[in-house]
Each structure stands twice: as structure tokens, then as C-alpha cells.
Amino acid sequence: MTTAHEVDKEKFVALLNEDLGTEYQSIIQYTNHIATISGAEFTSIVTELKAHLVQELSHAQILAEQVSFLGGEPGTTVPPVERNADGRKALQADLRLETEQLERYRERFAQANDLNLADVAESLRPLLEQTQEHVRDLRMALGD
Ligand SMILES: [Fe+2]
Ligand SMILES: [Fe+2]
């Protein structure tokens, strides 16, 4: 049985490396937003963002370790980070990135299983669960 998501191992490692880049992007973006978002209405979400930031570092570490384990070279490239003076727009950018990551990890989990890499799929489980939480936190803060 083949699925639309099916990839070979080399492509899978390349995609994991792209995932790693998006986590570096999250680390920079959250660091910037925590320092720049102001206003009483954002106090509680900024506290949440600080918790996200710590988890993004662990996501980056997990991805780099899996790339290395699979024989790849963990990347160090950071995609461009959006800067936003407006707090709401900054949070919308965070939500876009988290939503994209959730899609990526769902796909990566399925691909790992298709490649019979159950151990790699399991290592992605915290990324899936925590990324969904981050999406929920941001949706709640934005009221959508
Ligand atoms: Fe993450
Ligand atoms: Fe996240």
C-alpha cells in the first residue's frame, strides 16, 4: 500500500532537517516576542510563550539527534523570522508557525511508521502533543 506521504529515507531525513530549522525559527521568534509584546491583555500568553520556548529547545534537540541517528548531518540554517511591533500580529505569526509545525509532525509521524522507524516515530510524540498544546494556547489567546 502506498500513501501520498510516502518518502524514501533520504527525503525523510531532509524533511526532519527542515523541521529542525522551523524549531530554530520558533526559538528566535518566541525570544523576540517575549521581549517585545506588551500590554496587560497579553500578560498571560507571554507567560505561556516562555513555557513554549523551553519546549522548542527540546524539540530542536530531538530532531537534531534523530537526523544524526539516521546518518544525516543536522542543519544549522534558520528560516527568516518575522518581526512584528503589533502584539496581536506577532501572536498570529506564532500561531501560523505552530499550525504549520503540527501539520509537519503529523506527516513526519506517519512517514516514520511507513519507513518502519517506530523508534523515530515515538521520539516525535512529544513534539506532536506539545505542538498541539501550543496551537491551542495561541488560539485561545487570540480568541479564534
Ligand atoms: Fe516546537
Ligand atoms: Fe511550539
PDB file of C-alpha atoms and ligand atoms in Angstrom:
ATOM      1  CA  MET A   1       0.000   0.000   0.000  1.00  0.00           C
ATOM      2  CA  THR A   2       1.372   3.424  -0.854  1.00  0.00           C
ATOM      3  CA  THR A   3       0.248   6.733   0.561  1.00  0.00           C
ATOM      4  CA  ALA A   4       0.572  10.275  -0.685  1.00  0.00           C
ATOM      5  CA  HIS A   5       3.008  10.934   2.175  1.00  0.00           C
ATOM      6  CA  GLU A   6       5.409   8.133   1.328  1.00  0.00           C
ATOM      7  CA  VAL A   7       9.056   9.149   1.036  1.00  0.00           C
ATOM      8  CA  ASP A   8      12.398   7.368   0.990  1.00  0.00           C
ATOM      9  CA  LYS A   9      14.735   7.553   3.967  1.00  0.00           C
ATOM     10  CA  GLU A  10      16.943  10.222   2.416  1.00  0.00           C
ATOM     11  CA  LYS A  11      13.992  12.522   1.746  1.00  0.00           C
ATOM     12  CA  PHE A  12      12.673  11.791   5.241  1.00  0.00           C
ATOM     13  CA  VAL A  13      15.970  12.934   6.819  1.00  0.00           C
ATOM     14  CA  ALA A  14      15.913  16.076   4.652  1.00  0.00           C
ATOM     15  CA  LEU A  15      12.384  16.839   5.877  1.00  0.00           C
ATOM     16  CA  LEU A  16      13.432  16.273   9.518  1.00  0.00           C
ATOM     17  CA  ASN A  17      16.199  18.794   8.932  1.00  0.00           C
ATOM     18  CA  GLU A  18      13.662  21.311   7.626  1.00  0.00           C
ATOM     19  CA  ASP A  19      11.595  20.639  10.761  1.00  0.00           C
ATOM     20  CA  LEU A  20      14.709  21.410  12.801  1.00  0.00           C
ATOM     21  CA  GLY A  21      15.032  24.755  11.001  1.00  0.00           C
ATOM     22  CA  THR A  22      11.437  25.649  11.918  1.00  0.00           C
ATOM     23  CA  GLU A  23      12.238  24.925  15.588  1.00  0.00           C
ATOM     24  CA  TYR A  24      15.253  27.262  15.440  1.00  0.00           C
ATOM     25  CA  GLN A  25      12.866  29.800  13.931  1.00  0.00           C
ATOM     26  CA  SER A  26      10.444  29.267  16.842  1.00  0.00           C
ATOM     27  CA  ILE A  27      13.229  29.771  19.390  1.00  0.00           C
ATOM     28  CA  ILE A  28      14.220  33.122  17.885  1.00  0.00           C
ATOM     29  CA  GLN A  29      10.646  34.228  17.242  1.00  0.00           C
ATOM     30  CA  TYR A  30       9.466  33.434  20.779  1.00  0.00           C
ATOM     31  CA  THR A  31      12.564  35.022  22.341  1.00  0.00           C
ATOM     32  CA  ASN A  32      11.816  38.169  20.352  1.00  0.00           C
ATOM     33  CA  HIS A  33       8.086  38.170  21.072  1.00  0.00           C
ATOM     34  CA  ILE A  34       8.505  37.527  24.814  1.00  0.00           C
ATOM     35  CA  ALA A  35      10.737  40.599  24.976  1.00  0.00           C
ATOM     36  CA  THR A  36       8.612  42.849  22.774  1.00  0.00           C
ATOM     37  CA  ILE A  37       4.923  42.030  23.284  1.00  0.00           C
ATOM     38  CA  SER A  38       3.476  44.449  25.802  1.00  0.00           C
ATOM     39  CA  GLY A  39       0.018  45.253  27.110  1.00  0.00           C
ATOM     40  CA  ALA A  40      -1.978  43.915  30.017  1.00  0.00           C
ATOM     41  CA  GLU A  41      -4.170  41.776  27.725  1.00  0.00           C
ATOM     42  CA  PHE A  42      -1.102  39.762  26.688  1.00  0.00           C
ATOM     43  CA  THR A  43       0.380  39.090  30.155  1.00  0.00           C
ATOM     44  CA  SER A  44      -0.852  35.522  30.459  1.00  0.00           C
ATOM     45  CA  ILE A  45       0.014  34.489  26.882  1.00  0.00           C
ATOM     46  CA  VAL A  46       3.546  35.881  27.310  1.00  0.00           C
ATOM     47  CA  THR A  47       3.895  33.565  30.326  1.00  0.00           C
ATOM     48  CA  GLU A  48       2.751  30.694  28.077  1.00  0.00           C
ATOM     49  CA  LEU A  49       5.242  31.706  25.381  1.00  0.00           C
ATOM     50  CA  LYS A  50       8.048  31.350  27.937  1.00  0.00           C
ATOM     51  CA  ALA A  51       6.932  27.750  28.522  1.00  0.00           C
ATOM     52  CA  HIS A  52       6.753  27.168  24.740  1.00  0.00           C
ATOM     53  CA  LEU A  53      10.290  28.483  24.302  1.00  0.00           C
ATOM     54  CA  VAL A  54      11.745  25.858  26.648  1.00  0.00           C
ATOM     55  CA  GLN A  55       9.876  23.101  24.789  1.00  0.00           C
ATOM     56  CA  GLU A  56      11.053  24.381  21.376  1.00  0.00           C
ATOM     57  CA  LEU A  57      14.637  23.875  22.522  1.00  0.00           C
ATOM     58  CA  SER A  58      13.880  20.266  23.397  1.00  0.00           C
ATOM     59  CA  HIS A  59      12.114  19.808  20.021  1.00  0.00           C
ATOM     60  CA  ALA A  60      15.221  21.088  18.234  1.00  0.00           C
ATOM     61  CA  GLN A  61      17.407  18.724  20.249  1.00  0.00           C
ATOM     62  CA  ILE A  62      15.208  15.707  19.492  1.00  0.00           C
ATOM     63  CA  LEU A  63      15.152  16.484  15.762  1.00  0.00           C
ATOM     64  CA  ALA A  64      18.920  17.046  15.583  1.00  0.00           C
ATOM     65  CA  GLU A  65      19.513  13.746  17.401  1.00  0.00           C
ATOM     66  CA  GLN A  66      17.186  11.829  15.079  1.00  0.00           C
ATOM     67  CA  VAL A  67      18.800  13.329  11.957  1.00  0.00           C
ATOM     68  CA  SER A  68      22.190  12.309  13.288  1.00  0.00           C
ATOM     69  CA  PHE A  69      20.973   8.843  14.298  1.00  0.00           C
ATOM     70  CA  LEU A  70      19.654   8.286  10.765  1.00  0.00           C
ATOM     71  CA  GLY A  71      23.051   9.158   9.297  1.00  0.00           C
ATOM     72  CA  GLY A  72      22.297  12.764   8.338  1.00  0.00           C
ATOM     73  CA  GLU A  73      24.042  15.998   9.194  1.00  0.00           C
ATOM     74  CA  PRO A  74      21.866  18.158  11.485  1.00  0.00           C
ATOM     75  CA  GLY A  75      21.352  21.537   9.831  1.00  0.00           C
ATOM     76  CA  THR A  76      22.068  24.931  11.366  1.00  0.00           C
ATOM     77  CA  THR A  77      20.027  27.052   8.977  1.00  0.00           C
ATOM     78  CA  VAL A  78      17.367  29.336  10.416  1.00  0.00           C
ATOM     79  CA  PRO A  79      14.495  30.423   8.146  1.00  0.00           C
ATOM     80  CA  PRO A  80      13.688  34.163   8.182  1.00  0.00           C
ATOM     81  CA  VAL A  81      11.929  35.269  11.360  1.00  0.00           C
ATOM     82  CA  GLU A  82       9.015  37.687  11.132  1.00  0.00           C
ATOM     83  CA  ARG A  83       9.247  40.722  13.390  1.00  0.00           C
ATOM     84  CA  ASN A  84       6.096  42.453  14.463  1.00  0.00           C
ATOM     85  CA  ALA A  85       5.610  45.548  16.571  1.00  0.00           C
ATOM     86  CA  ASP A  86       1.916  44.726  16.985  1.00  0.00           C
ATOM     87  CA  GLY A  87       1.322  42.136  19.724  1.00  0.00           C
ATOM     88  CA  ARG A  88      -1.683  40.561  18.086  1.00  0.00           C
ATOM     89  CA  LYS A  89       0.069  40.241  14.728  1.00  0.00           C
ATOM     90  CA  ALA A  90       3.106  38.729  16.464  1.00  0.00           C
ATOM     91  CA  LEU A  91       0.872  36.106  18.098  1.00  0.00           C
ATOM     92  CA  GLN A  92      -0.821  35.419  14.758  1.00  0.00           C
ATOM     93  CA  ALA A  93       2.626  34.753  13.250  1.00  0.00           C
ATOM     94  CA  ASP A  94       3.353  32.376  16.157  1.00  0.00           C
ATOM     95  CA  LEU A  95       0.056  30.574  15.551  1.00  0.00           C
ATOM     96  CA  ARG A  96       0.811  30.226  11.826  1.00  0.00           C
ATOM     97  CA  LEU A  97       4.197  28.692  12.577  1.00  0.00           C
ATOM     98  CA  GLU A  98       2.831  26.293  15.213  1.00  0.00           C
ATOM     99  CA  THR A  99      -0.022  25.203  12.919  1.00  0.00           C
ATOM    100  CA  GLU A 100       2.438  24.523  10.129  1.00  0.00           C
ATOM    101  CA  GLN A 101       4.646  22.541  12.534  1.00  0.00           C
ATOM    102  CA  LEU A 102       1.699  20.463  13.732  1.00  0.00           C
ATOM    103  CA  GLU A 103       0.945  19.516  10.114  1.00  0.00           C
ATOM    104  CA  ARG A 104       4.602  18.711   9.540  1.00  0.00           C
ATOM    105  CA  TYR A 105       4.834  16.450  12.619  1.00  0.00           C
ATOM    106  CA  ARG A 106       1.626  14.603  11.772  1.00  0.00           C
ATOM    107  CA  GLU A 107       3.087  13.906   8.352  1.00  0.00           C
ATOM    108  CA  ARG A 108       6.518  13.000   9.760  1.00  0.00           C
ATOM    109  CA  PHE A 109       4.982  10.579  12.293  1.00  0.00           C
ATOM    110  CA  ALA A 110       3.109   8.766   9.502  1.00  0.00           C
ATOM    111  CA  GLN A 111       6.208   8.716   7.291  1.00  0.00           C
ATOM    112  CA  ALA A 112       8.375   7.294  10.101  1.00  0.00           C
ATOM    113  CA  ASN A 113       5.882   4.479  10.561  1.00  0.00           C
ATOM    114  CA  ASP A 114       5.724   3.878   6.789  1.00  0.00           C
ATOM    115  CA  LEU A 115       9.524   3.520   6.840  1.00  0.00           C
ATOM    116  CA  ASN A 116       9.292   1.033   9.741  1.00  0.00           C
ATOM    117  CA  LEU A 117      11.098   3.520  12.001  1.00  0.00           C
ATOM    118  CA  ALA A 118       8.844   3.047  15.031  1.00  0.00           C
ATOM    119  CA  ASP A 119      11.567   4.343  17.369  1.00  0.00           C
ATOM    120  CA  VAL A 120      11.840   7.569  15.369  1.00  0.00           C
ATOM    121  CA  ALA A 121       8.054   7.929  15.290  1.00  0.00           C
ATOM    122  CA  GLU A 122       7.963   7.539  19.106  1.00  0.00           C
ATOM    123  CA  SER A 123      10.618  10.208  19.528  1.00  0.00           C
ATOM    124  CA  LEU A 124       8.309  12.618  17.668  1.00  0.00           C
ATOM    125  CA  ARG A 125       5.378  12.019  20.010  1.00  0.00           C
ATOM    126  CA  PRO A 126       6.245  14.854  22.463  1.00  0.00           C
ATOM    127  CA  LEU A 127       6.606  17.221  19.515  1.00  0.00           C
ATOM    128  CA  LEU A 128       3.145  16.286  18.262  1.00  0.00           C
ATOM    129  CA  GLU A 129       1.486  16.641  21.659  1.00  0.00           C
ATOM    130  CA  GLN A 130       3.264  19.825  22.720  1.00  0.00           C
ATOM    131  CA  THR A 131       2.815  21.495  19.333  1.00  0.00           C
ATOM    132  CA  GLN A 132      -0.924  20.849  19.550  1.00  0.00           C
ATOM    133  CA  GLU A 133      -0.883  22.467  23.019  1.00  0.00           C
ATOM    134  CA  HIS A 134       0.958  25.490  21.609  1.00  0.00           C
ATOM    135  CA  VAL A 135      -1.652  25.824  18.859  1.00  0.00           C
ATOM    136  CA  ARG A 136      -4.412  25.665  21.494  1.00  0.00           C
ATOM    137  CA  ASP A 137      -2.725  28.263  23.752  1.00  0.00           C
ATOM    138  CA  LEU A 138      -2.341  30.708  20.868  1.00  0.00           C
ATOM    139  CA  ARG A 139      -5.860  30.148  19.522  1.00  0.00           C
ATOM    140  CA  MET A 140      -7.251  30.803  22.985  1.00  0.00           C
ATOM    141  CA  ALA A 141      -5.197  33.958  23.419  1.00  0.00           C
ATOM    142  CA  LEU A 142      -6.305  35.263  20.024  1.00  0.00           C
ATOM    143  CA  GLY A 143      -9.900  34.266  20.604  1.00  0.00           C
ATOM    144  CA  ASP A 144     -10.141  32.202  17.450  1.00  0.00           C
TER     145      ASP A 144
HETATM  146 FE    FE B   1       8.380  23.049  18.623  1.00  0.00          FE
HETATM  147 FE    FE B   2       5.688  25.074  19.610  1.00  0.00          FE
END
